[in-house]
Amino acid sequence: MPKLHRLVEGQFLPTALDLNPALKQTGTSLLTRAKGKTVRQSSGLLACSIFLLVNIAGLVTYNQSQAHNFWHSPNVTEACLTGNFDTKKCLKDWTLFMWALQNGFERTLDARRNRLTNVNDPDVYMFGSSLMIFPLWFADHGDNLPDSAYYNLRSEALEKKCAQAGKIFNVSLALMSASDASRVVDRYFDGVHRPKVLVYGVGPRDFYDAFVSSPSASVYFNQLSNFDDYTKNASNYFPSADTEAMSIGKRMYFMYDKHQDLLSFGKTLIKELAHKNPPSTVEPLTNMGPKRNLDEYKGHYKNISAKAFDQQMGFLKELLQTCSKRNIHVILVGMPLTTENRALLPAHVHEAFTQKLSTLAIANGQKFVDFNGSEFHTSDFLDSAHLNAAGAHKLIDRLAPIIDAEMKDVRTQSVTR
């Protein structure tokens, strides 16, 4: 006999489900599905919550690791001072683990920035991309660079050549664009860290790179940008609203931004723990040839855009204006390139580039020198763009008297005030 469930006018009556087994089965099935849907929704919310918490923890740790005290983690402090770290220590040090997820360019900037906090009242900063990095390294160490060269901040060979300059620091960053340089100067070259003279060496790639779709796509943008770059200055960095939204998303969702680093770091850690990650073979830096990396530079210069070029020139103008306001003397240097490298650009483009550098420097009361002449020969180059030890010494021989003259002007102006 079916169960009685409802009381109608004092009498119990069977429900429709009891009278119709098929309907009852359907109701049971719907109830089961509803419960399953609730469980799935709860599980989804739980997973999202966990993901959000992990993301927030990662983002906070990542941002805190860039502060000067680095949460007082000795391992992170050591890593930031040298740009290097022990992978296995990451298992025991969460802040070091998060710092290790930053790519090499970000770590380089961290190391430079951290070391510069201890530099007060500097005389000269040598600034630029790898076009400036390599000559200063080779001038100090010769063609066979030791590992320690990577961590050098002082430019000792140039200091010895200069009679007027005191402390000279190499604060260059590989692949730095003009937009990156402008942000570095604006944020870090001020107060007690303001140099008297800034020697900024540039080449065409610093103003146009086909591999970098916009100023916001540079390797240093995330670390150097601030709120204004996403609001009133957004048009300078983002070609479209979609690009800006994606950049904001990467900043908000740390794990999405660093997913490639997570995978790479995990694989490296597993190999090291399994002792299956032997040291890579170090190739000698000598005899690389002036035509080496020409294909790379063909890629950099591909479909060169006057609009993109002019946009980066706008950032150079900002840099020069900032330096003028802060009484920083700038020596803008057109860095030497091989004839083969210069031939990758149409002659009129290279001429316009050089003329624009000169015009901007003069308009802002600064100095421009161009080393793309007959003085540097093929034998002075490591590859198609970077000077070797012989070329490096030739460069500092040319730079030293120019820096001395500028330092003399600095001292003269300080006396007359």
C-alpha positions in Angstrom: 0.0 0.0 0.0 1.4 3.4 -0.9 2.5 5.8 1.9 0.1 8.5 2.8 1.8 12.0 2.7 -0.9 14.7 2.8 -3.9 15.4 4.9 -6.9 16.8 3.0 -10.1 17.5 5.0 -8.9 15.2 7.7 -8.0 12.3 5.4 -4.6 11.1 4.3 -4.2 10.9 0.5 -1.4 9.4 -1.6 0.8 11.9 -3.5 1.0 12.0 -7.3 4.5 10.5 -7.1 3.2 7.5 -5.1 0.4 6.8 -7.6 2.7 7.2 -10.7 6.1 5.2 -10.3 7.4 6.7 -13.5 6.8 10.2 -12.3 8.4 9.3 -9.0 11.5 8.0 -10.8 11.7 11.2 -12.8 11.4 13.3 -9.6 14.2 11.3 -7.9 16.4 11.8 -10.9 15.8 15.5 -11.0 16.6 15.7 -7.2 19.8 13.8 -7.7 20.8 16.1 -10.6 20.1 19.1 -8.5 22.2 17.8 -5.7 25.0 17.0 -8.1 24.8 20.5 -9.6 25.0 22.0 -6.1 28.1 19.9 -5.3 29.7 20.9 -8.6 29.0 24.6 -7.9 30.4 24.3 -4.4 33.5 22.5 -5.7 33.9 25.2 -8.4 33.6 28.0 -5.9 36.1 26.2 -3.6 38.5 25.8 -6.4 38.2 29.4 -7.5 38.7 30.5 -3.9 41.8 28.5 -3.6 43.1 29.7 -6.9 42.4 33.3 -5.9 44.1 33.0 -2.6 47.2 31.3 -4.1 47.2 34.1 -6.8 47.0 36.8 -4.2 49.7 35.2 -2.1 51.9 34.9 -5.1 51.3 38.4 -6.3 51.8 39.9 -2.8 55.0 37.9 -2.3 56.3 38.9 -5.8 55.7 42.6 -5.2 57.2 42.4 -1.7 60.2 40.7 -3.0 61.0 43.8 -5.0 61.0 46.0 -1.9 64.4 47.0 -0.5 64.2 44.7 2.6 63.0 41.7 0.6 61.2 40.5 3.8 64.6 40.2 5.4 65.2 36.8 3.6 69.0 36.3 3.5 68.7 34.0 0.4 66.6 36.6 -1.5 68.9 39.4 -0.5 72.0 37.5 -1.7 70.2 36.6 -4.9 69.2 40.2 -5.6 72.7 41.4 -5.0 74.2 39.0 -7.5 71.3 38.2 -9.9 72.0 34.5 -9.2 70.3 31.9 -6.9 70.5 28.3 -5.7 67.5 26.5 -7.1 67.4 23.9 -4.3 67.1 26.6 -1.6 63.7 27.5 -3.2 62.2 24.4 -1.6 62.8 25.9 1.9 62.4 29.6 1.1 59.0 30.7 -0.3 60.2 34.3 -1.0 63.2 33.0 -2.9 60.9 30.7 -4.8 58.7 33.6 -5.9 61.7 35.7 -6.7 63.1 32.9 -8.8 59.9 32.9 -11.0 60.9 36.3 -12.3 62.6 36.0 -15.7 66.3 36.9 -16.2 65.6 40.4 -17.3 63.5 41.2 -14.2 66.2 39.6 -12.0 68.8 41.8 -13.6 66.8 44.9 -13.0 66.3 43.8 -9.4 70.0 43.3 -8.9 70.9 46.6 -10.4 68.2 48.5 -8.5 69.1 46.8 -5.2 72.8 47.6 -5.5 72.1 51.2 -6.6 70.3 51.9 -3.3 73.7 51.8 -1.7 75.2 54.3 -4.2 75.0 57.9 -2.9 76.2 60.9 -4.8 77.4 59.1 -8.0 79.5 61.0 -10.5 78.7 59.1 -13.8 76.2 56.5 -14.8 76.9 54.5 -18.0 73.5 53.7 -19.4 72.0 51.8 -22.3 71.3 48.3 -23.6 73.8 45.5 -24.3 75.6 47.9 -26.8 76.9 49.6 -23.7 77.2 46.6 -21.4 79.6 44.5 -23.4 82.3 47.2 -24.1 82.5 48.1 -20.4 82.8 44.5 -19.4 85.4 43.7 -22.0 87.4 46.9 -21.1 87.6 45.6 -17.5 88.2 41.9 -18.2 89.4 41.3 -21.7 87.8 39.0 -24.3 87.4 36.0 -21.9 84.8 37.3 -19.5 84.7 35.7 -16.1 81.3 35.0 -14.5 82.0 37.8 -12.0 81.8 40.3 -14.9 78.0 40.0 -14.9 77.8 41.3 -11.3 80.2 44.3 -11.7 78.6 47.6 -11.2 81.7 49.8 -11.4 83.5 50.5 -14.7 87.1 50.4 -13.5 88.9 50.8 -16.9 86.9 53.9 -17.7 87.5 55.4 -14.2 91.2 55.0 -14.7 91.0 56.8 -18.1 89.0 59.7 -16.7 90.9 62.4 -14.9 87.9 64.4 -13.7 85.3 61.7 -13.1 85.3 59.8 -9.8 82.9 57.0 -9.4 81.6 55.6 -12.7 78.8 52.9 -12.6 77.5 50.7 -15.3 73.7 50.6 -14.9 72.9 49.3 -18.4 70.2 46.7 -19.0 70.1 44.2 -21.9 67.2 44.8 -24.4 66.3 48.1 -22.8 64.2 50.3 -25.1 64.0 54.1 -25.0 60.6 53.8 -23.2 62.2 51.6 -20.5 65.1 54.0 -20.1 62.8 57.0 -19.6 61.0 55.1 -16.8 64.3 54.1 -15.1 65.6 57.7 -15.2 62.3 59.0 -13.9 62.0 56.5 -11.0 65.5 55.9 -9.9 67.9 58.7 -10.9 66.9 61.3 -8.4 67.8 62.5 -5.0 71.0 61.0 -3.6 71.1 58.6 -6.5 71.1 61.3 -9.1 74.3 61.1 -11.2 76.1 64.3 -12.3 76.6 62.9 -15.8 74.5 60.3 -17.6 76.2 58.7 -20.7 73.4 57.1 -22.6 74.5 54.8 -25.5 71.8 54.0 -28.1 71.3 52.1 -31.4 68.4 51.8 -33.8 67.0 48.6 -32.1 66.4 50.6 -28.9 63.8 52.6 -30.9 62.3 50.0 -33.1 62.1 46.2 -32.4 59.7 44.1 -34.5 59.7 41.5 -31.6 58.2 44.1 -29.2 54.7 45.0 -30.4 54.4 48.1 -28.2 56.1 49.9 -25.3 54.0 47.9 -22.9 55.4 44.6 -24.3 59.0 45.4 -23.3 60.8 43.0 -20.9 60.9 45.6 -18.1 57.5 47.3 -18.5 55.7 45.5 -15.6 58.3 46.5 -13.1 58.7 50.0 -14.3 55.1 51.0 -14.9 52.8 52.8 -12.4 49.1 53.7 -12.2 49.6 56.7 -14.5 50.8 54.5 -17.3 47.4 52.7 -17.2 45.4 55.9 -17.0 46.5 59.3 -18.3 49.5 58.0 -20.1 47.9 54.8 -21.4 47.9 56.0 -25.1 51.7 56.2 -24.9 52.1 52.5 -24.0 49.1 50.6 -25.3 48.0 50.5 -29.0 44.5 49.4 -28.0 42.1 48.9 -25.1 42.5 45.1 -25.6 46.2 45.3 -25.1 45.8 47.4 -21.9 43.2 44.9 -20.6 45.5 42.0 -21.2 48.4 43.8 -19.4 46.2 44.6 -16.4 45.0 40.9 -16.4 48.6 39.8 -16.2 49.3 42.1 -13.4 46.2 40.9 -11.5 46.6 37.2 -12.1 50.2 36.4 -11.1 50.0 32.7 -12.0 48.7 33.5 -15.5 51.5 36.0 -16.1 54.2 33.5 -14.8 52.8 30.2 -16.0 55.7 29.7 -18.4 58.2 30.5 -15.7 56.4 28.1 -13.3 56.7 25.3 -15.9 60.3 26.0 -16.7 61.3 26.4 -13.1 59.5 23.1 -12.1 61.4 21.2 -14.9 64.7 22.7 -13.9 64.1 21.9 -10.2 63.2 18.3 -10.9 66.3 17.8 -13.1 68.5 19.3 -10.4 67.1 17.2 -7.7 67.5 14.1 -9.9 71.1 15.2 -10.8 70.1 15.2 -14.5 70.8 18.8 -15.2 74.6 19.0 -16.2 76.2 22.5 -16.6 75.7 23.9 -20.1 78.7 24.2 -22.4 80.2 27.7 -22.3 81.0 28.9 -25.8 84.1 31.2 -26.2 83.3 34.8 -26.9 86.2 35.3 -29.3 86.2 34.9 -33.0 82.4 35.0 -33.3 82.6 37.1 -36.5 81.1 40.4 -37.6 78.3 38.7 -39.5 77.1 36.7 -36.5 73.5 37.7 -35.4 72.8 39.5 -38.6 69.7 37.3 -39.0 68.6 38.3 -35.5 68.9 42.0 -36.3 67.0 41.5 -39.6 64.2 40.2 -37.4 64.5 43.3 -35.1 64.3 45.7 -38.0 61.6 43.8 -40.0 58.8 46.1 -41.4 60.3 49.1 -39.7 57.6 51.6 -38.7 58.1 55.3 -38.7 55.2 55.7 -36.2 56.8 53.2 -33.7 60.1 54.9 -34.2 58.8 58.3 -33.5 56.9 57.0 -30.5 60.2 55.8 -28.9 61.8 59.1 -29.8 59.1 60.7 -27.7 60.3 58.7 -24.7 63.8 59.9 -25.4 62.6 63.4 -25.4 60.9 62.8 -22.0 64.2 61.3 -20.6 66.2 64.3 -21.8 63.6 66.7 -20.3 63.7 64.9 -17.0 67.5 65.1 -16.8 67.5 68.8 -17.7 65.0 69.5 -14.8 67.1 67.5 -12.4 70.4 69.1 -13.6 71.8 65.8 -14.9 74.2 66.4 -17.8 73.6 63.9 -20.6 76.0 62.6 -23.2 73.9 60.9 -25.8 76.0 58.4 -27.7 75.3 56.9 -31.1 76.9 53.5 -30.5 79.1 52.0 -33.2 77.7 49.1 -35.4 79.3 47.1 -38.1 78.9 48.2 -41.7 76.9 45.0 -42.3 74.5 45.8 -39.5 74.0 49.4 -40.6 73.3 48.1 -44.1 70.2 46.3 -42.8 68.5 49.7 -42.5 67.9 51.9 -45.5 70.5 54.7 -45.6 67.9 57.4 -45.3 66.4 55.7 -42.1 69.8 55.6 -40.4 70.5 59.2 -41.4 67.1 60.4 -40.1 67.8 58.4 -36.8 71.1 60.1 -36.2 69.8 63.5 -37.1 66.8 63.1 -34.7 69.2 62.1 -31.8 71.3 65.2 -32.5 68.2 67.5 -32.7 66.6 66.2 -29.5 69.9 66.5 -27.5 70.6 70.1 -28.7 67.0 71.2 -28.0 67.3 70.0 -24.4 70.7 71.5 -23.8 72.5 68.2 -23.9 75.4 66.7 -25.9 75.3 64.2 -28.7 78.3 62.3 -30.1 78.1 59.7 -32.9 80.6 56.9 -33.1 79.3 55.4 -36.3 82.2 56.5 -38.4 85.3 55.0 -39.9 87.2 54.8 -36.6 85.7 51.5 -35.7 86.6 48.6 -38.0 85.3 45.0 -38.4 88.1 43.7 -36.2 86.8 45.8 -33.3 83.5 43.8 -33.1 82.5 40.7 -31.3 79.5 40.2 -33.7 77.5 42.6 -35.9 76.6 45.0 -33.0 78.7 44.5 -29.9 82.3 45.7 -29.5 85.0 43.2 -28.4 87.9 44.0 -26.0 89.9 45.9 -28.7 86.8 48.0 -29.7 86.0 48.5 -26.1 89.3 50.2 -25.3 88.9 52.3 -28.4 85.5 53.4 -27.2 86.6 54.4 -23.7 89.6 56.2 -25.2 87.1 58.3 -27.1 84.6 58.6 -24.2 87.1 59.6 -21.4 87.9 63.1 -22.6 84.3 63.8 -23.4 83.2 62.7 -19.9 86.1 64.8 -18.3 84.9 67.9 -20.2 81.4 67.4 -19.0 82.4 66.8 -15.4 84.5 70.0 -15.6 81.4 71.9 -16.7 79.4 70.3 -13.8 82.0 71.6 -11.3 82.1 75.0 -12.9 78.4 75.4 -12.7 78.2 74.3 -9.1 80.9 76.9 -8.2 79.1 79.8 -10.0 75.7 79.1 -8.3 
